[in-house]
Amino acid sequence: MTTPDTDVLLARAQSWLAEDPDVHTRDELVRVMAAVEAGDGGARADLADRFRGTLEFGTAGLRGALGAGPNRMNRIVVIRAAAGLAAYLRDTGTTSGSAVVIGYDARHNSDVFARDTAEVMAGAGLKPLLLPRPLPTPLLAFAIRELGCAAGVMVTASHNPPEDNGYKVYLGDGSQIVPPADGEIAARIATVGNLESVRRVPLGTTGGRVLDDGIVDAYLDTVAALAGDGPRDLTIVYTPLHGVGGGALPAVLETAGFEAPQIVAEQEAPDPDFPTVAFPNPEEPGAIDRAVALAERTRADIVIANDPDADRCAAAVAGPDGTWRMLRGDEVGALLADHLLRNGREGVYAASIVSSSLLGRMAEAAGQRYAETLTGFKWISRVPGLVFGYEEALGYCVDPDHVSDKDGVSAALLLCEIAAEAKAAGRTLLDLLDDLAVAHGLHATDQLSVRVTDLGEIAAAMERLRAEPPTSLGGSPVTTADDLATGAGGLPPTDGLRYRTEDGSRVVVRPSGTEPKLKCYLEVVVPVLDADVPLARAEAATRLTALRADIALAARI
């Protein structure tokens, strides 16, 4: 026999079924409901979670597990989000017939969600322009400006697990939404009634259409043009990690004069199940093992990896002993910045608060301005006068005039250009990093990342740190402790804590914005005496180990 609470849940589920346009999620929900009615406690917990509020629309748009119910990614949630976005655009001055470009990756249901969004935009009197197939997120950001659109939508969950999908919103400046736009869109989503009240019309009704490859070619040509004249002798191994970068990056490299990269065959074709990796994120252990193995067999110079929507770029190189290692995001950021600075790129160089402070020293030494932002390219891309921006999570913006977001394709091209120039001079990317350490001090970074199943664990850890802040980290007294929730340093408020120590070390603790993780970002700065970089690296490793242990103890994670 069901309890009254269960009856309420089943009634809500039945109402959901009545308006769900998707046969797959309807069938899924029917099975869950049947199990609940049969007394299955696990099914009841599942049903309760599906109807525990609504998937929250925030500065990352929407992101969550696929499935039936308001707390999942599905067609009802997406159609309502599209209706709310359309209402926001019309309410803020967007005129009838204005274009909205819509892109999508190769995840489950991405194409369906994109088509639904196009039909809602057309129903609102806007002109939807649908990208022709699954393509990189930076291409969507490029298309917004290139086509003069009022907004853009990218259906992607980036590097999240295969059961997830997401919905990323950009405005006409080509940048991701930030407050207060996110809250204003969310408010309009909340007012959307039954799905029958949302007008949807076929794609061509208001002049909308599926775009041809002209927009793809324009993006690829624009990226390829970033590479200057110079050496091109470089053997490249590449993996798109079952994502959408496999068509874009090889084309850009070949147009720029490089030999075609060797692609990891098992990971070349888009596959929403990501069968060869535990998590489709090049930062995760094991994600690029196949690429490294191919590089070892073929004696390649560099390994390049994109995440599934190709807005992030990872790289690995072999050390003097032949052992391959993946470069940290901060190292790639420093190499790209150094390349741009040496080539006279003038303007503002920006990084997020969790990225290395090295970029600030490099910019200052070159007479350029530096800016620090909150985490996320929605903030970095909006820095006035930006010419280069990066965040340690493998995100780089090397051409903000055309792509006001992170772009793993253009970053990979420039990194290959840097590697080819170094090879021609008998040097490596690791040698260039040593040069930067000698010039500016060794800035060594690391991360303690804890994945949880209960988000309450993250909140509890943050509460503990606020209630009992550490007085010493890594054996050095804490000199400043900033609660970023108060908007420290002139930045907008965010849930995070930042500690600086007497010896110049820094720790930033924050919940991940896209995954169920608590992240602790560590940095130490060690002077390089007599150009002895190995000695400085050994000292830095010792200090990072001590920092990691102390912050884990303080947070009790």
Coordinates of C-alpha atoms in Angstrom, one line a residue:
M1 CA 0.0 0.0 0.0
T2 CA 1.4 3.5 -0.9
T3 CA 1.7 6.2 1.7
P4 CA 0.1 9.7 1.2
D5 CA 3.6 11.1 0.4
T6 CA 4.1 8.4 -2.2
D7 CA 0.6 9.1 -3.6
V8 CA 1.6 12.8 -4.1
L9 CA 4.8 11.8 -5.9
L10 CA 2.9 9.4 -8.2
A11 CA 0.3 12.1 -8.9
R12 CA 3.0 14.6 -9.9
A13 CA 4.6 11.9 -12.1
Q14 CA 1.3 11.2 -13.8
S15 CA 0.9 15.0 -14.5
W16 CA 4.4 15.0 -16.0
L17 CA 3.6 12.0 -18.2
A18 CA 0.5 13.8 -19.6
E19 CA 2.6 16.5 -21.2
D20 CA 5.9 14.7 -21.9
P21 CA 6.5 14.7 -25.7
D22 CA 9.3 12.1 -25.5
V23 CA 8.3 8.4 -25.7
H24 CA 11.6 7.4 -24.2
T25 CA 11.3 9.4 -21.0
R26 CA 7.6 8.5 -20.8
D27 CA 8.4 4.8 -20.9
E28 CA 11.2 5.4 -18.3
L29 CA 8.9 7.1 -15.9
V30 CA 6.2 4.5 -16.3
R31 CA 8.7 1.8 -15.3
V32 CA 9.8 3.8 -12.2
M33 CA 6.2 4.4 -11.2
A34 CA 5.3 0.7 -11.5
A35 CA 8.3 -0.2 -9.3
V36 CA 7.2 2.4 -6.7
E37 CA 3.6 1.0 -6.7
A38 CA 5.1 -2.5 -6.2
G39 CA 6.8 -1.3 -3.0
D40 CA 10.4 -0.8 -4.3
G41 CA 12.1 1.6 -1.9
G42 CA 14.9 2.4 -4.3
A43 CA 12.5 3.3 -7.0
R44 CA 10.6 5.5 -4.6
A45 CA 13.9 7.4 -3.7
D46 CA 14.6 7.7 -7.4
L47 CA 11.2 9.2 -8.1
A48 CA 11.5 11.5 -5.2
D49 CA 14.8 12.8 -6.5
R50 CA 13.4 13.3 -10.0
F51 CA 10.7 15.5 -8.5
R52 CA 12.7 17.2 -5.8
G53 CA 12.5 20.7 -7.2
T54 CA 13.5 21.8 -10.7
L55 CA 16.9 21.6 -12.3
E56 CA 18.3 25.0 -11.5
F57 CA 19.1 27.5 -14.2
G58 CA 22.2 29.5 -13.4
T59 CA 25.3 31.1 -14.9
A60 CA 26.2 27.8 -16.5
G61 CA 22.6 27.5 -17.9
L62 CA 21.4 24.0 -17.2
R63 CA 23.4 20.8 -16.6
G64 CA 22.3 17.5 -15.1
A65 CA 21.5 13.8 -15.6
L66 CA 19.2 12.9 -18.5
G67 CA 15.9 11.4 -17.5
A68 CA 12.2 12.1 -16.8
G69 CA 11.2 14.7 -14.2
P70 CA 11.8 18.4 -13.5
N71 CA 15.1 17.6 -11.8
R72 CA 16.6 16.0 -14.9
M73 CA 17.6 17.1 -18.4
N74 CA 14.7 16.3 -20.8
R75 CA 12.6 17.8 -23.5
I76 CA 10.1 19.4 -21.1
V77 CA 12.8 21.1 -19.1
V78 CA 14.6 22.3 -22.3
I79 CA 11.4 23.6 -24.0
R80 CA 10.6 25.5 -20.8
A81 CA 14.1 26.9 -20.7
A82 CA 13.9 27.9 -24.3
A83 CA 10.6 29.7 -23.7
G84 CA 12.0 31.5 -20.8
L85 CA 15.1 32.6 -22.8
A86 CA 12.9 33.8 -25.7
A87 CA 10.7 35.8 -23.3
Y88 CA 13.8 37.4 -21.7
L89 CA 15.2 38.3 -25.2
R90 CA 11.9 39.9 -26.2
D91 CA 11.5 41.7 -22.9
T92 CA 15.0 43.2 -23.1
G93 CA 14.6 44.7 -26.6
T94 CA 15.3 41.9 -29.1
T95 CA 13.0 42.5 -32.1
S96 CA 11.0 40.1 -34.1
G97 CA 13.1 38.3 -36.7
S98 CA 16.4 38.6 -34.7
A99 CA 18.6 35.6 -35.1
V100 CA 19.4 33.1 -32.4
V101 CA 22.1 30.5 -33.3
I102 CA 21.8 27.0 -31.8
G103 CA 24.6 24.4 -31.6
Y104 CA 24.9 21.0 -30.1
D105 CA 27.5 18.3 -29.4
A106 CA 27.2 14.5 -29.9
R107 CA 25.7 13.6 -26.5
H108 CA 22.5 11.7 -26.1
N109 CA 19.5 13.9 -27.1
S110 CA 21.7 17.0 -27.9
D111 CA 20.2 17.2 -31.4
V112 CA 16.7 16.7 -30.1
F113 CA 17.1 19.5 -27.5
A114 CA 18.6 21.8 -30.2
R115 CA 15.7 21.2 -32.5
D116 CA 13.2 21.9 -29.7
T117 CA 15.0 25.1 -28.9
A118 CA 14.8 26.2 -32.6
E119 CA 11.1 25.6 -32.7
V120 CA 10.5 27.5 -29.5
M121 CA 12.5 30.5 -30.9
A122 CA 10.6 30.4 -34.1
G123 CA 7.3 30.3 -32.2
A124 CA 8.4 33.4 -30.3
G125 CA 9.0 35.3 -33.6
L126 CA 12.8 35.0 -33.6
K127 CA 14.9 33.5 -36.4
P128 CA 16.6 30.3 -35.2
L129 CA 19.8 29.3 -37.0
L130 CA 20.7 25.7 -36.3
L131 CA 24.3 24.5 -36.8
P132 CA 24.5 21.7 -39.4
R133 CA 25.7 18.9 -37.1
P134 CA 27.4 18.2 -33.8
L135 CA 30.2 20.8 -33.6
P136 CA 32.6 22.4 -31.0
T137 CA 31.3 24.8 -28.5
P138 CA 33.7 27.6 -29.6
L139 CA 32.3 27.4 -33.1
L140 CA 28.9 28.3 -31.6
A141 CA 30.5 31.2 -29.8
F142 CA 32.2 32.3 -33.0
A143 CA 28.9 32.1 -35.0
I144 CA 27.0 34.5 -32.6
R145 CA 29.3 37.4 -33.6
E146 CA 29.9 36.3 -37.2
L147 CA 26.2 36.1 -37.9
G148 CA 25.2 39.1 -35.8
C149 CA 22.9 37.1 -33.5
A150 CA 21.0 38.3 -30.5
A151 CA 21.9 35.2 -28.5
G152 CA 23.2 31.6 -28.8
V153 CA 22.5 28.3 -27.2
M154 CA 24.9 25.4 -27.0
V155 CA 23.5 22.0 -26.0
T156 CA 26.4 20.3 -24.3
A157 CA 27.6 18.9 -21.0
S158 CA 31.2 19.4 -21.9
H159 CA 33.3 16.9 -20.1
N160 CA 30.6 15.6 -17.7
P161 CA 29.8 11.8 -17.5
P162 CA 27.8 10.3 -20.4
E163 CA 24.5 10.2 -18.5
D164 CA 24.5 14.1 -18.4
N165 CA 23.6 16.8 -20.8
G166 CA 23.4 20.6 -20.5
Y167 CA 22.2 23.9 -22.0
K168 CA 24.6 26.8 -22.2
V169 CA 23.3 30.3 -23.0
Y170 CA 25.2 33.2 -24.6
L171 CA 24.1 36.7 -25.4
G172 CA 24.8 38.8 -28.4
D173 CA 28.3 39.7 -27.3
G174 CA 29.3 36.1 -27.7
S175 CA 29.9 35.5 -24.0
Q176 CA 28.2 33.2 -21.6
I177 CA 25.5 34.8 -19.4
V178 CA 26.4 36.3 -16.0
P179 CA 24.2 37.8 -13.3
P180 CA 21.7 39.4 -13.4
A181 CA 20.8 37.9 -16.8
D182 CA 20.8 34.4 -15.5
G183 CA 18.4 35.2 -12.7
E184 CA 16.1 37.2 -15.0
I185 CA 16.0 34.2 -17.5
A186 CA 15.3 31.8 -14.6
A187 CA 12.4 34.0 -13.4
R188 CA 10.8 33.8 -16.8
I189 CA 11.3 30.1 -17.0
A190 CA 9.4 29.8 -13.7
T191 CA 6.4 31.6 -15.2
V192 CA 6.1 29.2 -18.2
G193 CA 2.9 27.2 -17.9
N194 CA 1.9 23.9 -19.3
L195 CA 3.9 22.8 -22.4
E196 CA 0.8 23.4 -24.5
S197 CA 1.1 27.1 -23.7
V198 CA 4.6 27.2 -25.4
R199 CA 4.2 28.0 -29.1
R200 CA 6.5 25.9 -31.3
V201 CA 6.6 26.1 -35.0
P202 CA 8.7 24.4 -37.7
L203 CA 12.2 25.6 -38.2
G204 CA 11.7 27.5 -41.5
T205 CA 8.5 29.4 -40.4
T206 CA 10.2 32.7 -39.3
G207 CA 13.2 32.5 -41.7
G208 CA 15.1 30.2 -39.6
R209 CA 17.1 27.4 -41.1
V210 CA 19.8 24.8 -40.7
L211 CA 23.1 26.5 -41.6
D212 CA 25.4 25.1 -44.2
D213 CA 29.1 24.4 -43.9
G214 CA 29.9 28.1 -44.7
I215 CA 29.9 29.0 -41.0
V216 CA 32.1 25.9 -40.2
D217 CA 34.6 26.9 -42.9
A218 CA 34.6 30.5 -41.6
Y219 CA 35.5 29.4 -38.1
L220 CA 38.2 26.9 -39.3
D221 CA 39.8 29.5 -41.6
T222 CA 39.8 32.1 -38.8
V223 CA 41.5 29.8 -36.4
A224 CA 44.1 28.5 -38.9
A225 CA 45.0 32.2 -39.7
L226 CA 46.2 32.6 -36.1
A227 CA 49.4 30.7 -36.8
G228 CA 52.2 32.8 -38.2
D229 CA 55.0 31.7 -40.6
G230 CA 57.5 29.4 -39.0
P231 CA 58.6 25.8 -38.6
R232 CA 56.1 23.1 -39.1
D233 CA 58.1 20.0 -38.4
L234 CA 56.1 18.4 -35.6
T235 CA 54.7 14.9 -35.1
I236 CA 51.4 15.2 -33.4
V237 CA 49.2 12.6 -31.7
Y238 CA 45.6 13.7 -31.1
T239 CA 42.5 12.5 -29.4
P240 CA 39.0 14.1 -29.4
L241 CA 38.0 11.7 -26.6
H242 CA 34.9 10.5 -28.5
G243 CA 33.8 14.1 -28.9
V244 CA 33.3 16.6 -31.7
G245 CA 36.8 17.9 -32.1
G246 CA 37.9 15.2 -34.5
G247 CA 36.8 17.1 -37.6
A248 CA 37.9 20.6 -36.6
L249 CA 41.4 20.3 -35.2
P250 CA 43.0 18.1 -37.9
A251 CA 41.5 20.5 -40.6
V252 CA 42.9 23.5 -38.8
L253 CA 46.4 22.0 -38.4
E254 CA 46.5 21.0 -42.0
T255 CA 45.4 24.4 -43.2
A256 CA 48.1 26.0 -41.1
G257 CA 50.7 23.8 -42.7
F258 CA 51.2 21.0 -40.2
E259 CA 51.2 17.3 -41.2
A260 CA 48.0 15.5 -40.3
P261 CA 48.0 14.4 -36.7
Q262 CA 47.9 10.7 -35.8
I263 CA 44.5 10.2 -34.2
V264 CA 43.7 7.6 -31.5
A265 CA 41.4 5.4 -33.6
E266 CA 39.3 4.1 -30.7
Q267 CA 38.4 7.6 -29.6
E268 CA 38.1 9.3 -33.0
A269 CA 34.4 9.0 -33.8
P270 CA 31.9 10.8 -31.6
D271 CA 30.3 8.4 -29.2
P272 CA 27.9 9.7 -26.4
D273 CA 28.8 6.7 -24.2
F274 CA 32.5 7.5 -24.1
P275 CA 33.4 3.8 -23.9
T276 CA 37.2 4.0 -23.4
V277 CA 37.3 6.5 -20.5
A278 CA 35.9 6.5 -17.0
F279 CA 35.2 10.3 -17.3
P280 CA 35.5 12.1 -20.7
N281 CA 37.7 14.8 -19.2
P282 CA 41.4 15.0 -20.2
E283 CA 42.2 16.1 -16.7
E284 CA 41.1 12.7 -15.3
P285 CA 43.7 10.0 -14.7
G286 CA 43.8 7.6 -17.6
A287 CA 41.9 9.7 -20.0
I288 CA 44.8 10.2 -22.4
D289 CA 46.6 6.9 -21.8
R290 CA 45.8 5.7 -25.3
A291 CA 47.1 8.9 -26.9
V292 CA 50.4 8.6 -24.9
A293 CA 50.8 5.0 -25.8
L294 CA 50.4 5.9 -29.5
A295 CA 52.9 8.7 -29.1
E296 CA 55.4 6.4 -27.5
R297 CA 55.0 3.9 -30.4
T298 CA 55.3 6.5 -33.1
R299 CA 58.0 8.7 -31.4
A300 CA 55.7 11.7 -31.6
D301 CA 56.7 15.2 -30.3
I302 CA 53.4 16.1 -28.6
V303 CA 50.1 14.7 -27.6
I304 CA 47.0 17.0 -27.9
A305 CA 43.6 16.1 -26.4
N306 CA 40.3 18.0 -26.5
D307 CA 37.4 17.4 -24.2
P308 CA 34.1 16.2 -25.9
D309 CA 32.9 19.6 -26.9
A310 CA 36.4 20.8 -27.8
D311 CA 36.5 24.0 -25.8
R312 CA 39.4 22.7 -23.6
C313 CA 42.8 21.6 -24.6
A314 CA 45.3 19.3 -22.9
A315 CA 48.8 18.4 -23.9
A316 CA 51.4 15.9 -22.9
V317 CA 55.2 15.8 -23.7
A318 CA 58.1 13.5 -23.1
G319 CA 60.7 14.4 -20.6
P320 CA 64.5 14.0 -20.9
D321 CA 64.2 10.4 -19.7
G322 CA 61.5 9.6 -22.2
T323 CA 58.6 9.5 -19.7
W324 CA 55.5 11.3 -20.9
R325 CA 53.6 13.7 -18.6
M326 CA 50.6 15.8 -19.1
L327 CA 51.2 19.5 -18.8
R328 CA 49.2 21.3 -16.1
G329 CA 46.7 23.8 -17.3
D330 CA 48.8 26.6 -15.7
E331 CA 51.8 25.4 -17.7
V332 CA 50.0 25.5 -21.0
G333 CA 48.6 28.9 -20.0
A334 CA 52.1 30.3 -19.4
L335 CA 53.4 28.9 -22.7
L336 CA 50.6 30.5 -24.7
A337 CA 50.9 33.8 -22.9
D338 CA 54.7 33.8 -23.4
H339 CA 54.2 33.2 -27.1
L340 CA 51.7 36.0 -27.5
L341 CA 53.8 38.4 -25.4
R342 CA 56.9 37.6 -27.5
N343 CA 54.9 38.3 -30.6
G344 CA 53.8 41.7 -29.4
R345 CA 50.2 41.0 -28.5
E346 CA 49.3 44.1 -26.5
G347 CA 46.3 44.4 -24.1
V348 CA 45.0 42.8 -21.0
Y349 CA 46.1 39.3 -19.9
A350 CA 43.6 37.7 -17.5
A351 CA 43.3 34.5 -15.4
S352 CA 40.9 33.2 -12.8
I353 CA 41.6 33.4 -9.1
V354 CA 42.4 29.7 -9.0
S355 CA 45.0 29.9 -11.7
S356 CA 48.7 30.5 -11.2
S357 CA 49.9 34.0 -10.3
L358 CA 52.7 33.6 -12.9
L359 CA 50.6 35.2 -15.6
G360 CA 50.5 38.5 -13.6
R361 CA 54.3 38.5 -13.3
M362 CA 54.8 37.8 -17.0
A363 CA 52.4 40.5 -18.0
E364 CA 54.0 43.1 -15.7
A365 CA 57.5 42.3 -17.0
A366 CA 56.3 42.8 -20.5
G367 CA 54.5 46.1 -19.7
Q368 CA 51.0 44.7 -20.2
R369 CA 48.0 44.9 -17.9
Y370 CA 46.8 41.9 -15.9
A371 CA 43.3 41.1 -14.5
E372 CA 42.1 38.5 -12.1
T373 CA 38.5 37.2 -12.3
L374 CA 36.2 34.7 -10.8
T375 CA 36.4 31.2 -12.1
G376 CA 34.8 30.7 -15.5
F377 CA 35.0 32.1 -18.9
K378 CA 31.8 34.0 -18.4
W379 CA 33.9 36.3 -16.3
I380 CA 37.3 36.1 -18.1
S381 CA 35.8 36.9 -21.5
R382 CA 34.2 40.1 -20.3
V383 CA 37.5 41.7 -19.2
P384 CA 37.8 45.0 -21.1
G385 CA 40.7 45.0 -23.5
L386 CA 41.3 41.2 -23.2
V387 CA 43.9 39.7 -25.5
F388 CA 44.5 36.5 -23.7
G389 CA 42.7 34.7 -20.9
Y390 CA 42.9 31.3 -19.3
E391 CA 41.9 29.2 -16.4
E392 CA 43.8 26.2 -15.0
A393 CA 41.1 23.7 -15.9
L394 CA 42.5 23.6 -19.5
G395 CA 40.5 26.5 -20.8
Y396 CA 42.3 29.1 -23.0
C397 CA 41.1 32.1 -25.0
V398 CA 43.7 33.2 -27.5
D399 CA 41.5 35.1 -30.0
P400 CA 38.9 37.0 -28.0
D401 CA 38.0 39.2 -31.0
H402 CA 36.4 36.2 -32.7
V403 CA 35.7 33.7 -29.9
S404 CA 34.7 35.3 -26.6
D405 CA 35.1 32.0 -24.8
K406 CA 37.6 29.2 -24.2
D407 CA 38.6 27.4 -27.4
G408 CA 40.4 24.1 -27.4
V409 CA 41.0 24.2 -31.2
S410 CA 42.8 27.5 -31.4
A411 CA 44.7 26.8 -28.2
A412 CA 45.9 23.5 -29.6
L413 CA 47.0 25.1 -32.9
L414 CA 49.1 27.8 -31.1
L415 CA 50.6 25.2 -28.8
C416 CA 51.7 23.1 -31.7
E417 CA 53.2 26.3 -33.3
I418 CA 55.2 26.9 -30.1
A419 CA 56.3 23.2 -29.9
A420 CA 57.5 23.3 -33.6
E421 CA 59.5 26.5 -33.0
A422 CA 61.1 25.0 -30.0
K423 CA 61.9 21.8 -31.8
A424 CA 63.5 23.8 -34.7
A425 CA 65.8 25.4 -32.1
G426 CA 66.7 22.1 -30.5
R427 CA 64.5 22.7 -27.5
T428 CA 61.3 21.4 -25.9
L429 CA 58.2 22.9 -24.2
L430 CA 59.7 21.8 -20.9
D431 CA 62.8 23.9 -21.7
L432 CA 60.6 26.9 -22.3
L433 CA 58.9 26.3 -18.9
D434 CA 62.3 26.2 -17.3
D435 CA 63.1 29.6 -18.9
L436 CA 60.0 31.1 -17.4
A437 CA 60.9 29.7 -14.0
V438 CA 64.3 31.3 -14.1
A439 CA 62.9 34.6 -15.2
H440 CA 59.9 34.9 -12.9
G441 CA 60.4 32.3 -10.1
L442 CA 59.1 28.7 -10.2
H443 CA 55.3 28.9 -9.8
A444 CA 54.2 25.3 -9.0
T445 CA 50.6 24.4 -8.7
D446 CA 48.6 21.4 -7.7
Q447 CA 45.0 20.5 -6.9
L448 CA 43.2 18.4 -4.2
S449 CA 39.9 17.4 -5.8
V450 CA 37.4 15.3 -3.8
R451 CA 34.4 13.8 -5.7
V452 CA 31.3 13.3 -3.5
T453 CA 28.0 11.5 -3.9
D454 CA 26.3 13.7 -1.3
L455 CA 26.5 17.5 -2.1
G456 CA 26.0 18.1 1.6
E457 CA 29.5 16.9 2.2
I458 CA 30.8 19.9 0.3
A459 CA 28.7 22.3 2.2
A460 CA 29.8 20.8 5.5
A461 CA 33.5 21.1 4.5
M462 CA 33.1 24.8 3.6
E463 CA 31.2 25.4 6.8
R464 CA 34.0 23.8 8.8
L465 CA 36.6 26.0 7.2
R466 CA 34.6 29.1 7.8
A467 CA 34.0 28.2 11.5
E468 CA 37.6 27.0 12.1
P469 CA 39.9 28.7 9.5
P470 CA 43.5 27.2 9.4
T471 CA 46.1 29.4 11.1
S472 CA 49.0 27.6 9.3
L473 CA 49.3 25.8 5.9
G474 CA 52.3 23.9 4.7
G475 CA 54.2 24.9 7.8
S476 CA 53.8 28.6 7.2
P477 CA 51.5 31.0 9.1
V478 CA 48.4 32.1 7.2
T479 CA 48.6 35.9 6.7
T480 CA 45.3 36.5 5.0
A481 CA 42.1 34.6 4.8
D482 CA 39.5 35.9 2.3
D483 CA 35.9 34.7 2.3
L484 CA 35.0 35.1 -1.3
A485 CA 31.3 35.0 -0.5
T486 CA 31.7 38.6 0.7
G487 CA 33.1 39.7 -2.7
A488 CA 36.8 40.0 -1.6
G489 CA 39.2 42.1 -3.6
G490 CA 36.4 43.8 -5.6
L491 CA 35.2 40.5 -7.2
P492 CA 31.6 39.5 -7.3
P493 CA 30.6 37.2 -4.4
T494 CA 31.2 33.5 -4.9
D495 CA 31.3 30.5 -2.7
G496 CA 35.0 30.2 -2.0
L497 CA 37.8 30.7 0.5
R498 CA 41.3 32.0 -0.2
Y499 CA 44.4 31.7 2.1
R500 CA 47.8 33.3 1.7
T501 CA 50.8 32.3 3.8
E502 CA 53.9 34.0 5.0
D503 CA 56.1 32.1 2.5
G504 CA 54.0 33.2 -0.4
S505 CA 51.9 30.1 -0.8
R506 CA 48.2 30.3 -1.8
V507 CA 45.3 28.0 -1.3
V508 CA 41.8 28.5 -2.8
V509 CA 38.9 26.2 -1.8
R510 CA 35.7 26.2 -3.8
P511 CA 32.9 23.8 -4.8
S512 CA 33.1 22.9 -8.5
G513 CA 30.5 24.7 -10.6
T514 CA 29.9 21.7 -13.0
E515 CA 30.7 18.5 -11.0
P516 CA 30.0 17.1 -7.5
K517 CA 33.5 18.0 -6.3
L518 CA 35.2 20.1 -3.7
K519 CA 38.4 21.6 -5.2
C520 CA 41.4 23.0 -3.4
Y521 CA 43.8 24.9 -5.6
L522 CA 47.4 25.0 -4.4
E523 CA 50.3 27.3 -5.4
V524 CA 53.9 27.8 -4.2
V525 CA 56.4 30.2 -5.5
V526 CA 60.1 29.2 -5.2
P527 CA 63.0 31.5 -6.4
V528 CA 65.3 29.8 -8.9
L529 CA 68.9 30.3 -7.6
D530 CA 71.8 30.0 -10.0
A531 CA 69.4 28.7 -12.7
D532 CA 69.0 25.5 -10.7
V533 CA 65.4 24.6 -11.8
P534 CA 65.6 21.0 -10.6
L535 CA 66.4 22.1 -7.1
A536 CA 63.6 24.6 -7.1
R537 CA 61.1 21.9 -8.4
A538 CA 62.1 19.6 -5.6
E539 CA 61.5 22.3 -3.0
A540 CA 58.2 23.1 -4.6
A541 CA 57.1 19.5 -4.6
T542 CA 57.8 19.2 -0.9
R543 CA 55.9 22.4 -0.1
L544 CA 52.9 21.4 -2.2
T545 CA 52.7 18.0 -0.4
A546 CA 52.6 19.8 2.9
L547 CA 49.9 22.3 1.7
R548 CA 47.8 19.4 0.4
A549 CA 48.0 17.5 3.7
D550 CA 47.2 20.6 5.8
I551 CA 44.2 21.8 3.8
A552 CA 42.8 18.3 3.7
L553 CA 43.1 18.1 7.5
A554 CA 41.5 21.5 8.0
A555 CA 38.5 20.7 5.7
R556 CA 38.3 17.1 7.0
I557 CA 38.0 15.7 3.5

